[in-house]
């Protein structure tokens, strides 16, 4: 008797949703199943801050991944616009990389309520980040990756 093939491993549900970035630029973000995230409320994201896709791509795409949004990012609904964003902008200016050519994302979509539970939030949000990177970066042959903060890697 031939054994039946094993069922493929169960993948977390990835749900698309539409948001706007900056000046109303349409953006499709991908959300992992938030049921296991300490930042979620009733299995839904609390205050998701979508990633910021580049508005133009130079010779190479630069991908920047931070830990998660802060208060200013939540207020403006844009990644890296608070104090850390100011430091990032100075760094990018110093090395001659236009921010408009960077894909900017975070390891978590929502701000962390409890830094002690950040590992669980990153784990729950990782399928969203990987799917997002595959969608926007996966088709490119080359991209530079900059990971900022303890949990981004």
mmCIF file with all atom_site columns, C-alpha atoms in Angstrom:
data_model
loop_
_atom_site.group_PDB
_atom_site.id
_atom_site.type_symbol
_atom_site.label_atom_id
_atom_site.label_alt_id
_atom_site.label_comp_id
_atom_site.label_asym_id
_atom_site.label_entity_id
_atom_site.label_seq_id
_atom_site.pdbx_PDB_ins_code
_atom_site.Cartn_x
_atom_site.Cartn_y
_atom_site.Cartn_z
_atom_site.occupancy
_atom_site.B_iso_or_equiv
_atom_site.pdbx_formal_charge
_atom_site.auth_seq_id
_atom_site.auth_comp_id
_atom_site.auth_asym_id
_atom_site.auth_atom_id
_atom_site.pdbx_PDB_model_num
ATOM 1   C CA . UNK A 1 1   ? 0.000  0.000  0.000  1.00 0.00 ? 1   UNK A CA 1
ATOM 2   C CA . UNK A 1 2   ? 1.330  3.440  -0.954 1.00 0.00 ? 2   UNK A CA 1
ATOM 3   C CA . UNK A 1 3   ? 1.174  5.983  1.886  1.00 0.00 ? 3   UNK A CA 1
ATOM 4   C CA . UNK A 1 4   ? -0.703 9.174  1.139  1.00 0.00 ? 4   UNK A CA 1
ATOM 5   C CA . UNK A 1 5   ? 1.420  12.320 0.904  1.00 0.00 ? 5   UNK A CA 1
ATOM 6   C CA . UNK A 1 6   ? 1.693  14.404 4.041  1.00 0.00 ? 6   UNK A CA 1
ATOM 7   C CA . UNK A 1 7   ? -0.458 17.505 4.183  1.00 0.00 ? 7   UNK A CA 1
ATOM 8   C CA . UNK A 1 8   ? 1.475  20.753 3.677  1.00 0.00 ? 8   UNK A CA 1
ATOM 9   C CA . UNK A 1 9   ? 2.181  22.673 6.884  1.00 0.00 ? 9   UNK A CA 1
ATOM 10  C CA . UNK A 1 10  ? -0.553 25.085 7.911  1.00 0.00 ? 10  UNK A CA 1
ATOM 11  C CA . UNK A 1 11  ? 0.376  28.693 7.073  1.00 0.00 ? 11  UNK A CA 1
ATOM 12  C CA . UNK A 1 12  ? -0.977 31.686 9.020  1.00 0.00 ? 12  UNK A CA 1
ATOM 13  C CA . UNK A 1 13  ? -3.753 33.508 7.226  1.00 0.00 ? 13  UNK A CA 1
ATOM 14  C CA . UNK A 1 14  ? -2.535 36.609 5.426  1.00 0.00 ? 14  UNK A CA 1
ATOM 15  C CA . UNK A 1 15  ? -5.254 39.166 4.900  1.00 0.00 ? 15  UNK A CA 1
ATOM 16  C CA . UNK A 1 16  ? -4.900 42.117 2.488  1.00 0.00 ? 16  UNK A CA 1
ATOM 17  C CA . UNK A 1 17  ? -6.116 45.573 3.433  1.00 0.00 ? 17  UNK A CA 1
ATOM 18  C CA . UNK A 1 18  ? -5.863 48.955 1.789  1.00 0.00 ? 18  UNK A CA 1
ATOM 19  C CA . UNK A 1 19  ? -4.370 52.019 3.454  1.00 0.00 ? 19  UNK A CA 1
ATOM 20  C CA . UNK A 1 20  ? -2.869 55.275 2.304  1.00 0.00 ? 20  UNK A CA 1
ATOM 21  C CA . UNK A 1 21  ? 0.648  56.499 2.880  1.00 0.00 ? 21  UNK A CA 1
ATOM 22  C CA . UNK A 1 22  ? 1.758  60.117 3.006  1.00 0.00 ? 22  UNK A CA 1
ATOM 23  C CA . UNK A 1 23  ? -0.209 62.167 0.535  1.00 0.00 ? 23  UNK A CA 1
ATOM 24  C CA . UNK A 1 24  ? -2.920 59.579 -0.096 1.00 0.00 ? 24  UNK A CA 1
ATOM 25  C CA . UNK A 1 25  ? -0.697 57.225 -2.089 1.00 0.00 ? 25  UNK A CA 1
ATOM 26  C CA . UNK A 1 26  ? -2.591 53.906 -2.247 1.00 0.00 ? 26  UNK A CA 1
ATOM 27  C CA . UNK A 1 27  ? -0.758 51.115 -0.516 1.00 0.00 ? 27  UNK A CA 1
ATOM 28  C CA . UNK A 1 28  ? -1.583 47.469 -0.002 1.00 0.00 ? 28  UNK A CA 1
ATOM 29  C CA . UNK A 1 29  ? -0.277 46.063 3.268  1.00 0.00 ? 29  UNK A CA 1
ATOM 30  C CA . UNK A 1 30  ? -0.382 42.455 4.328  1.00 0.00 ? 30  UNK A CA 1
ATOM 31  C CA . UNK A 1 31  ? -1.445 41.447 7.810  1.00 0.00 ? 31  UNK A CA 1
ATOM 32  C CA . UNK A 1 32  ? -0.661 38.173 9.446  1.00 0.00 ? 32  UNK A CA 1
ATOM 33  C CA . UNK A 1 33  ? -3.247 36.553 11.651 1.00 0.00 ? 33  UNK A CA 1
ATOM 34  C CA . UNK A 1 34  ? -3.029 38.812 14.738 1.00 0.00 ? 34  UNK A CA 1
ATOM 35  C CA . UNK A 1 35  ? -4.676 36.315 17.108 1.00 0.00 ? 35  UNK A CA 1
ATOM 36  C CA . UNK A 1 36  ? -1.373 35.515 18.833 1.00 0.00 ? 36  UNK A CA 1
ATOM 37  C CA . UNK A 1 37  ? 0.000  39.065 19.002 1.00 0.00 ? 37  UNK A CA 1
ATOM 38  C CA . UNK A 1 38  ? 0.138  40.867 22.353 1.00 0.00 ? 38  UNK A CA 1
ATOM 39  C CA . UNK A 1 39  ? -0.330 44.170 20.489 1.00 0.00 ? 39  UNK A CA 1
ATOM 40  C CA . UNK A 1 40  ? -3.649 43.107 18.951 1.00 0.00 ? 40  UNK A CA 1
ATOM 41  C CA . UNK A 1 41  ? -7.132 43.711 20.298 1.00 0.00 ? 41  UNK A CA 1
ATOM 42  C CA . UNK A 1 42  ? -9.640 40.912 19.683 1.00 0.00 ? 42  UNK A CA 1
ATOM 43  C CA . UNK A 1 43  ? -7.316 39.393 17.072 1.00 0.00 ? 43  UNK A CA 1
ATOM 44  C CA . UNK A 1 44  ? -7.179 42.621 15.055 1.00 0.00 ? 44  UNK A CA 1
ATOM 45  C CA . UNK A 1 45  ? -4.352 45.140 14.749 1.00 0.00 ? 45  UNK A CA 1
ATOM 46  C CA . UNK A 1 46  ? -4.677 48.069 17.150 1.00 0.00 ? 46  UNK A CA 1
ATOM 47  C CA . UNK A 1 47  ? -3.162 51.005 15.275 1.00 0.00 ? 47  UNK A CA 1
ATOM 48  C CA . UNK A 1 48  ? -1.385 49.581 12.227 1.00 0.00 ? 48  UNK A CA 1
ATOM 49  C CA . UNK A 1 49  ? 1.222  51.769 10.556 1.00 0.00 ? 49  UNK A CA 1
ATOM 50  C CA . UNK A 1 50  ? 1.786  50.533 6.994  1.00 0.00 ? 50  UNK A CA 1
ATOM 51  C CA . UNK A 1 51  ? 5.193  50.257 5.422  1.00 0.00 ? 51  UNK A CA 1
ATOM 52  C CA . UNK A 1 52  ? 6.290  53.033 3.093  1.00 0.00 ? 52  UNK A CA 1
ATOM 53  C CA . UNK A 1 53  ? 7.028  51.787 -0.410 1.00 0.00 ? 53  UNK A CA 1
ATOM 54  C CA . UNK A 1 54  ? 9.510  53.755 -2.509 1.00 0.00 ? 54  UNK A CA 1
ATOM 55  C CA . UNK A 1 55  ? 8.136  56.414 -4.824 1.00 0.00 ? 55  UNK A CA 1
ATOM 56  C CA . UNK A 1 56  ? 10.967 55.709 -7.240 1.00 0.00 ? 56  UNK A CA 1
ATOM 57  C CA . UNK A 1 57  ? 13.632 53.051 -7.587 1.00 0.00 ? 57  UNK A CA 1
ATOM 58  C CA . UNK A 1 58  ? 17.198 53.900 -8.507 1.00 0.00 ? 58  UNK A CA 1
ATOM 59  C CA . UNK A 1 59  ? 19.791 51.331 -9.504 1.00 0.00 ? 59  UNK A CA 1
ATOM 60  C CA . UNK A 1 60  ? 19.079 49.283 -6.377 1.00 0.00 ? 60  UNK A CA 1
ATOM 61  C CA . UNK A 1 61  ? 16.244 49.187 -3.915 1.00 0.00 ? 61  UNK A CA 1
ATOM 62  C CA . UNK A 1 62  ? 17.160 49.936 -0.318 1.00 0.00 ? 62  UNK A CA 1
ATOM 63  C CA . UNK A 1 63  ? 15.055 48.066 2.239  1.00 0.00 ? 63  UNK A CA 1
ATOM 64  C CA . UNK A 1 64  ? 15.029 49.416 5.796  1.00 0.00 ? 64  UNK A CA 1
ATOM 65  C CA . UNK A 1 65  ? 13.351 47.410 8.559  1.00 0.00 ? 65  UNK A CA 1
ATOM 66  C CA . UNK A 1 66  ? 12.897 48.836 12.043 1.00 0.00 ? 66  UNK A CA 1
ATOM 67  C CA . UNK A 1 67  ? 11.398 47.353 15.196 1.00 0.00 ? 67  UNK A CA 1
ATOM 68  C CA . UNK A 1 68  ? 7.959  48.968 15.220 1.00 0.00 ? 68  UNK A CA 1
ATOM 69  C CA . UNK A 1 69  ? 6.117  52.271 15.033 1.00 0.00 ? 69  UNK A CA 1
ATOM 70  C CA . UNK A 1 70  ? 6.297  54.878 17.779 1.00 0.00 ? 70  UNK A CA 1
ATOM 71  C CA . UNK A 1 71  ? 3.802  57.525 18.859 1.00 0.00 ? 71  UNK A CA 1
ATOM 72  C CA . UNK A 1 72  ? 4.541  59.940 15.996 1.00 0.00 ? 72  UNK A CA 1
ATOM 73  C CA . UNK A 1 73  ? 4.312  57.166 13.398 1.00 0.00 ? 73  UNK A CA 1
ATOM 74  C CA . UNK A 1 74  ? 0.905  56.176 14.782 1.00 0.00 ? 74  UNK A CA 1
ATOM 75  C CA . UNK A 1 75  ? -0.242 59.821 14.742 1.00 0.00 ? 75  UNK A CA 1
ATOM 76  C CA . UNK A 1 76  ? 0.861  60.395 11.132 1.00 0.00 ? 76  UNK A CA 1
ATOM 77  C CA . UNK A 1 77  ? 0.245  56.797 9.974  1.00 0.00 ? 77  UNK A CA 1
ATOM 78  C CA . UNK A 1 78  ? 3.667  56.713 8.263  1.00 0.00 ? 78  UNK A CA 1
ATOM 79  C CA . UNK A 1 79  ? 6.808  54.731 9.149  1.00 0.00 ? 79  UNK A CA 1
ATOM 80  C CA . UNK A 1 80  ? 9.933  56.472 10.495 1.00 0.00 ? 80  UNK A CA 1
ATOM 81  C CA . UNK A 1 81  ? 8.656  60.041 10.864 1.00 0.00 ? 81  UNK A CA 1
ATOM 82  C CA . UNK A 1 82  ? 9.347  60.522 14.590 1.00 0.00 ? 82  UNK A CA 1
ATOM 83  C CA . UNK A 1 83  ? 12.710 61.105 16.291 1.00 0.00 ? 83  UNK A CA 1
ATOM 84  C CA . UNK A 1 84  ? 14.179 57.876 14.890 1.00 0.00 ? 84  UNK A CA 1
ATOM 85  C CA . UNK A 1 85  ? 12.996 58.910 11.439 1.00 0.00 ? 85  UNK A CA 1
ATOM 86  C CA . UNK A 1 86  ? 14.895 62.181 11.776 1.00 0.00 ? 86  UNK A CA 1
ATOM 87  C CA . UNK A 1 87  ? 18.083 60.246 12.576 1.00 0.00 ? 87  UNK A CA 1
ATOM 88  C CA . UNK A 1 88  ? 17.409 57.937 9.625  1.00 0.00 ? 88  UNK A CA 1
ATOM 89  C CA . UNK A 1 89  ? 16.905 60.911 7.295  1.00 0.00 ? 89  UNK A CA 1
ATOM 90  C CA . UNK A 1 90  ? 20.250 62.426 8.381  1.00 0.00 ? 90  UNK A CA 1
ATOM 91  C CA . UNK A 1 91  ? 21.972 59.064 7.859  1.00 0.00 ? 91  UNK A CA 1
ATOM 92  C CA . UNK A 1 92  ? 20.467 58.651 4.392  1.00 0.00 ? 92  UNK A CA 1
ATOM 93  C CA . UNK A 1 93  ? 21.435 62.226 3.451  1.00 0.00 ? 93  UNK A CA 1
ATOM 94  C CA . UNK A 1 94  ? 24.985 61.601 4.704  1.00 0.00 ? 94  UNK A CA 1
ATOM 95  C CA . UNK A 1 95  ? 25.440 58.531 2.481  1.00 0.00 ? 95  UNK A CA 1
ATOM 96  C CA . UNK A 1 96  ? 23.615 60.097 -0.488 1.00 0.00 ? 96  UNK A CA 1
ATOM 97  C CA . UNK A 1 97  ? 20.610 57.779 -0.580 1.00 0.00 ? 97  UNK A CA 1
ATOM 98  C CA . UNK A 1 98  ? 17.263 59.470 -1.271 1.00 0.00 ? 98  UNK A CA 1
ATOM 99  C CA . UNK A 1 99  ? 14.549 58.319 1.149  1.00 0.00 ? 99  UNK A CA 1
ATOM 100 C CA . UNK A 1 100 ? 12.199 58.134 -1.844 1.00 0.00 ? 100 UNK A CA 1
ATOM 101 C CA . UNK A 1 101 ? 14.256 55.157 -3.092 1.00 0.00 ? 101 UNK A CA 1
ATOM 102 C CA . UNK A 1 102 ? 13.866 53.207 0.168  1.00 0.00 ? 102 UNK A CA 1
ATOM 103 C CA . UNK A 1 103 ? 11.290 50.628 1.096  1.00 0.00 ? 103 UNK A CA 1
ATOM 104 C CA . UNK A 1 104 ? 10.702 51.278 4.797  1.00 0.00 ? 104 UNK A CA 1
ATOM 105 C CA . UNK A 1 105 ? 9.022  48.650 6.969  1.00 0.00 ? 105 UNK A CA 1
ATOM 106 C CA . UNK A 1 106 ? 8.846  47.534 10.584 1.00 0.00 ? 106 UNK A CA 1
ATOM 107 C CA . UNK A 1 107 ? 9.115  44.123 12.225 1.00 0.00 ? 107 UNK A CA 1
ATOM 108 C CA . UNK A 1 108 ? 5.742  44.836 13.864 1.00 0.00 ? 108 UNK A CA 1
ATOM 109 C CA . UNK A 1 109 ? 2.850  46.666 12.281 1.00 0.00 ? 109 UNK A CA 1
ATOM 110 C CA . UNK A 1 110 ? 1.481  48.072 15.544 1.00 0.00 ? 110 UNK A CA 1
ATOM 111 C CA . UNK A 1 111 ? 3.226  49.843 18.410 1.00 0.00 ? 111 UNK A CA 1
ATOM 112 C CA . UNK A 1 112 ? 4.265  47.612 21.274 1.00 0.00 ? 112 UNK A CA 1
ATOM 113 C CA . UNK A 1 113 ? 2.158  47.892 24.417 1.00 0.00 ? 113 UNK A CA 1
ATOM 114 C CA . UNK A 1 114 ? 4.730  45.974 26.437 1.00 0.00 ? 114 UNK A CA 1
ATOM 115 C CA . UNK A 1 115 ? 8.398  45.797 25.389 1.00 0.00 ? 115 UNK A CA 1
ATOM 116 C CA . UNK A 1 116 ? 8.746  42.566 27.411 1.00 0.00 ? 116 UNK A CA 1
ATOM 117 C CA . UNK A 1 117 ? 6.348  40.926 24.921 1.00 0.00 ? 117 UNK A CA 1
ATOM 118 C CA . UNK A 1 118 ? 8.080  42.298 21.819 1.00 0.00 ? 118 UNK A CA 1
ATOM 119 C CA . UNK A 1 119 ? 9.396  38.854 20.845 1.00 0.00 ? 119 UNK A CA 1
ATOM 120 C CA . UNK A 1 120 ? 5.859  37.457 20.667 1.00 0.00 ? 120 UNK A CA 1
ATOM 121 C CA . UNK A 1 121 ? 4.704  40.468 18.629 1.00 0.00 ? 121 UNK A CA 1
ATOM 122 C CA . UNK A 1 122 ? 7.578  40.079 16.153 1.00 0.00 ? 122 UNK A CA 1
ATOM 123 C CA . UNK A 1 123 ? 6.890  36.352 15.820 1.00 0.00 ? 123 UNK A CA 1
ATOM 124 C CA . UNK A 1 124 ? 3.182  36.974 15.184 1.00 0.00 ? 124 UNK A CA 1
ATOM 125 C CA . UNK A 1 125 ? 3.900  39.717 12.633 1.00 0.00 ? 125 UNK A CA 1
ATOM 126 C CA . UNK A 1 126 ? 6.769  37.957 10.808 1.00 0.00 ? 126 UNK A CA 1
ATOM 127 C CA . UNK A 1 127 ? 4.534  36.252 8.176  1.00 0.00 ? 127 UNK A CA 1
ATOM 128 C CA . UNK A 1 128 ? 3.148  39.714 7.287  1.00 0.00 ? 128 UNK A CA 1
ATOM 129 C CA . UNK A 1 129 ? 6.621  41.190 6.940  1.00 0.00 ? 129 UNK A CA 1
ATOM 130 C CA . UNK A 1 130 ? 7.952  38.267 4.886  1.00 0.00 ? 130 UNK A CA 1
ATOM 131 C CA . UNK A 1 131 ? 4.899  38.297 2.597  1.00 0.00 ? 131 UNK A CA 1
ATOM 132 C CA . UNK A 1 132 ? 5.198  42.062 2.212  1.00 0.00 ? 132 UNK A CA 1
ATOM 133 C CA . UNK A 1 133 ? 8.900  41.868 1.361  1.00 0.00 ? 133 UNK A CA 1
ATOM 134 C CA . UNK A 1 134 ? 8.225  39.043 -1.092 1.00 0.00 ? 134 UNK A CA 1
ATOM 135 C CA . UNK A 1 135 ? 5.468  41.074 -2.748 1.00 0.00 ? 135 UNK A CA 1
ATOM 136 C CA . UNK A 1 136 ? 7.430  44.303 -3.071 1.00 0.00 ? 136 UNK A CA 1
ATOM 137 C CA . UNK A 1 137 ? 11.052 43.188 -3.101 1.00 0.00 ? 137 UNK A CA 1
ATOM 138 C CA . UNK A 1 138 ? 10.921 39.566 -4.239 1.00 0.00 ? 138 UNK A CA 1
ATOM 139 C CA . UNK A 1 139 ? 10.826 40.349 -7.951 1.00 0.00 ? 139 UNK A CA 1
ATOM 140 C CA . UNK A 1 140 ? 14.010 42.413 -7.829 1.00 0.00 ? 140 UNK A CA 1
ATOM 141 C CA . UNK A 1 141 ? 17.381 40.811 -8.444 1.00 0.00 ? 141 UNK A CA 1
ATOM 142 C CA . UNK A 1 142 ? 19.199 43.049 -5.969 1.00 0.00 ? 142 UNK A CA 1
ATOM 143 C CA . UNK A 1 143 ? 18.311 45.008 -2.877 1.00 0.00 ? 143 UNK A CA 1
ATOM 144 C CA . UNK A 1 144 ? 20.286 46.405 0.043  1.00 0.00 ? 144 UNK A CA 1
ATOM 145 C CA . UNK A 1 145 ? 18.908 45.543 3.487  1.00 0.00 ? 145 UNK A CA 1
ATOM 146 C CA . UNK A 1 146 ? 19.365 47.649 6.626  1.00 0.00 ? 146 UNK A CA 1
ATOM 147 C CA . UNK A 1 147 ? 17.982 46.216 9.878  1.00 0.00 ? 147 UNK A CA 1
ATOM 148 C CA . UNK A 1 148 ? 17.546 48.731 12.701 1.00 0.00 ? 148 UNK A CA 1
ATOM 149 C CA . UNK A 1 149 ? 17.050 47.714 16.307 1.00 0.00 ? 149 UNK A CA 1
ATOM 150 C CA . UNK A 1 150 ? 17.174 44.546 18.316 1.00 0.00 ? 150 UNK A CA 1
ATOM 151 C CA . UNK A 1 151 ? 13.994 42.976 16.934 1.00 0.00 ? 151 UNK A CA 1
ATOM 152 C CA . UNK A 1 152 ? 14.304 43.891 13.257 1.00 0.00 ? 152 UNK A CA 1
ATOM 153 C CA . UNK A 1 153 ? 16.687 41.022 12.548 1.00 0.00 ? 153 UNK A CA 1
#
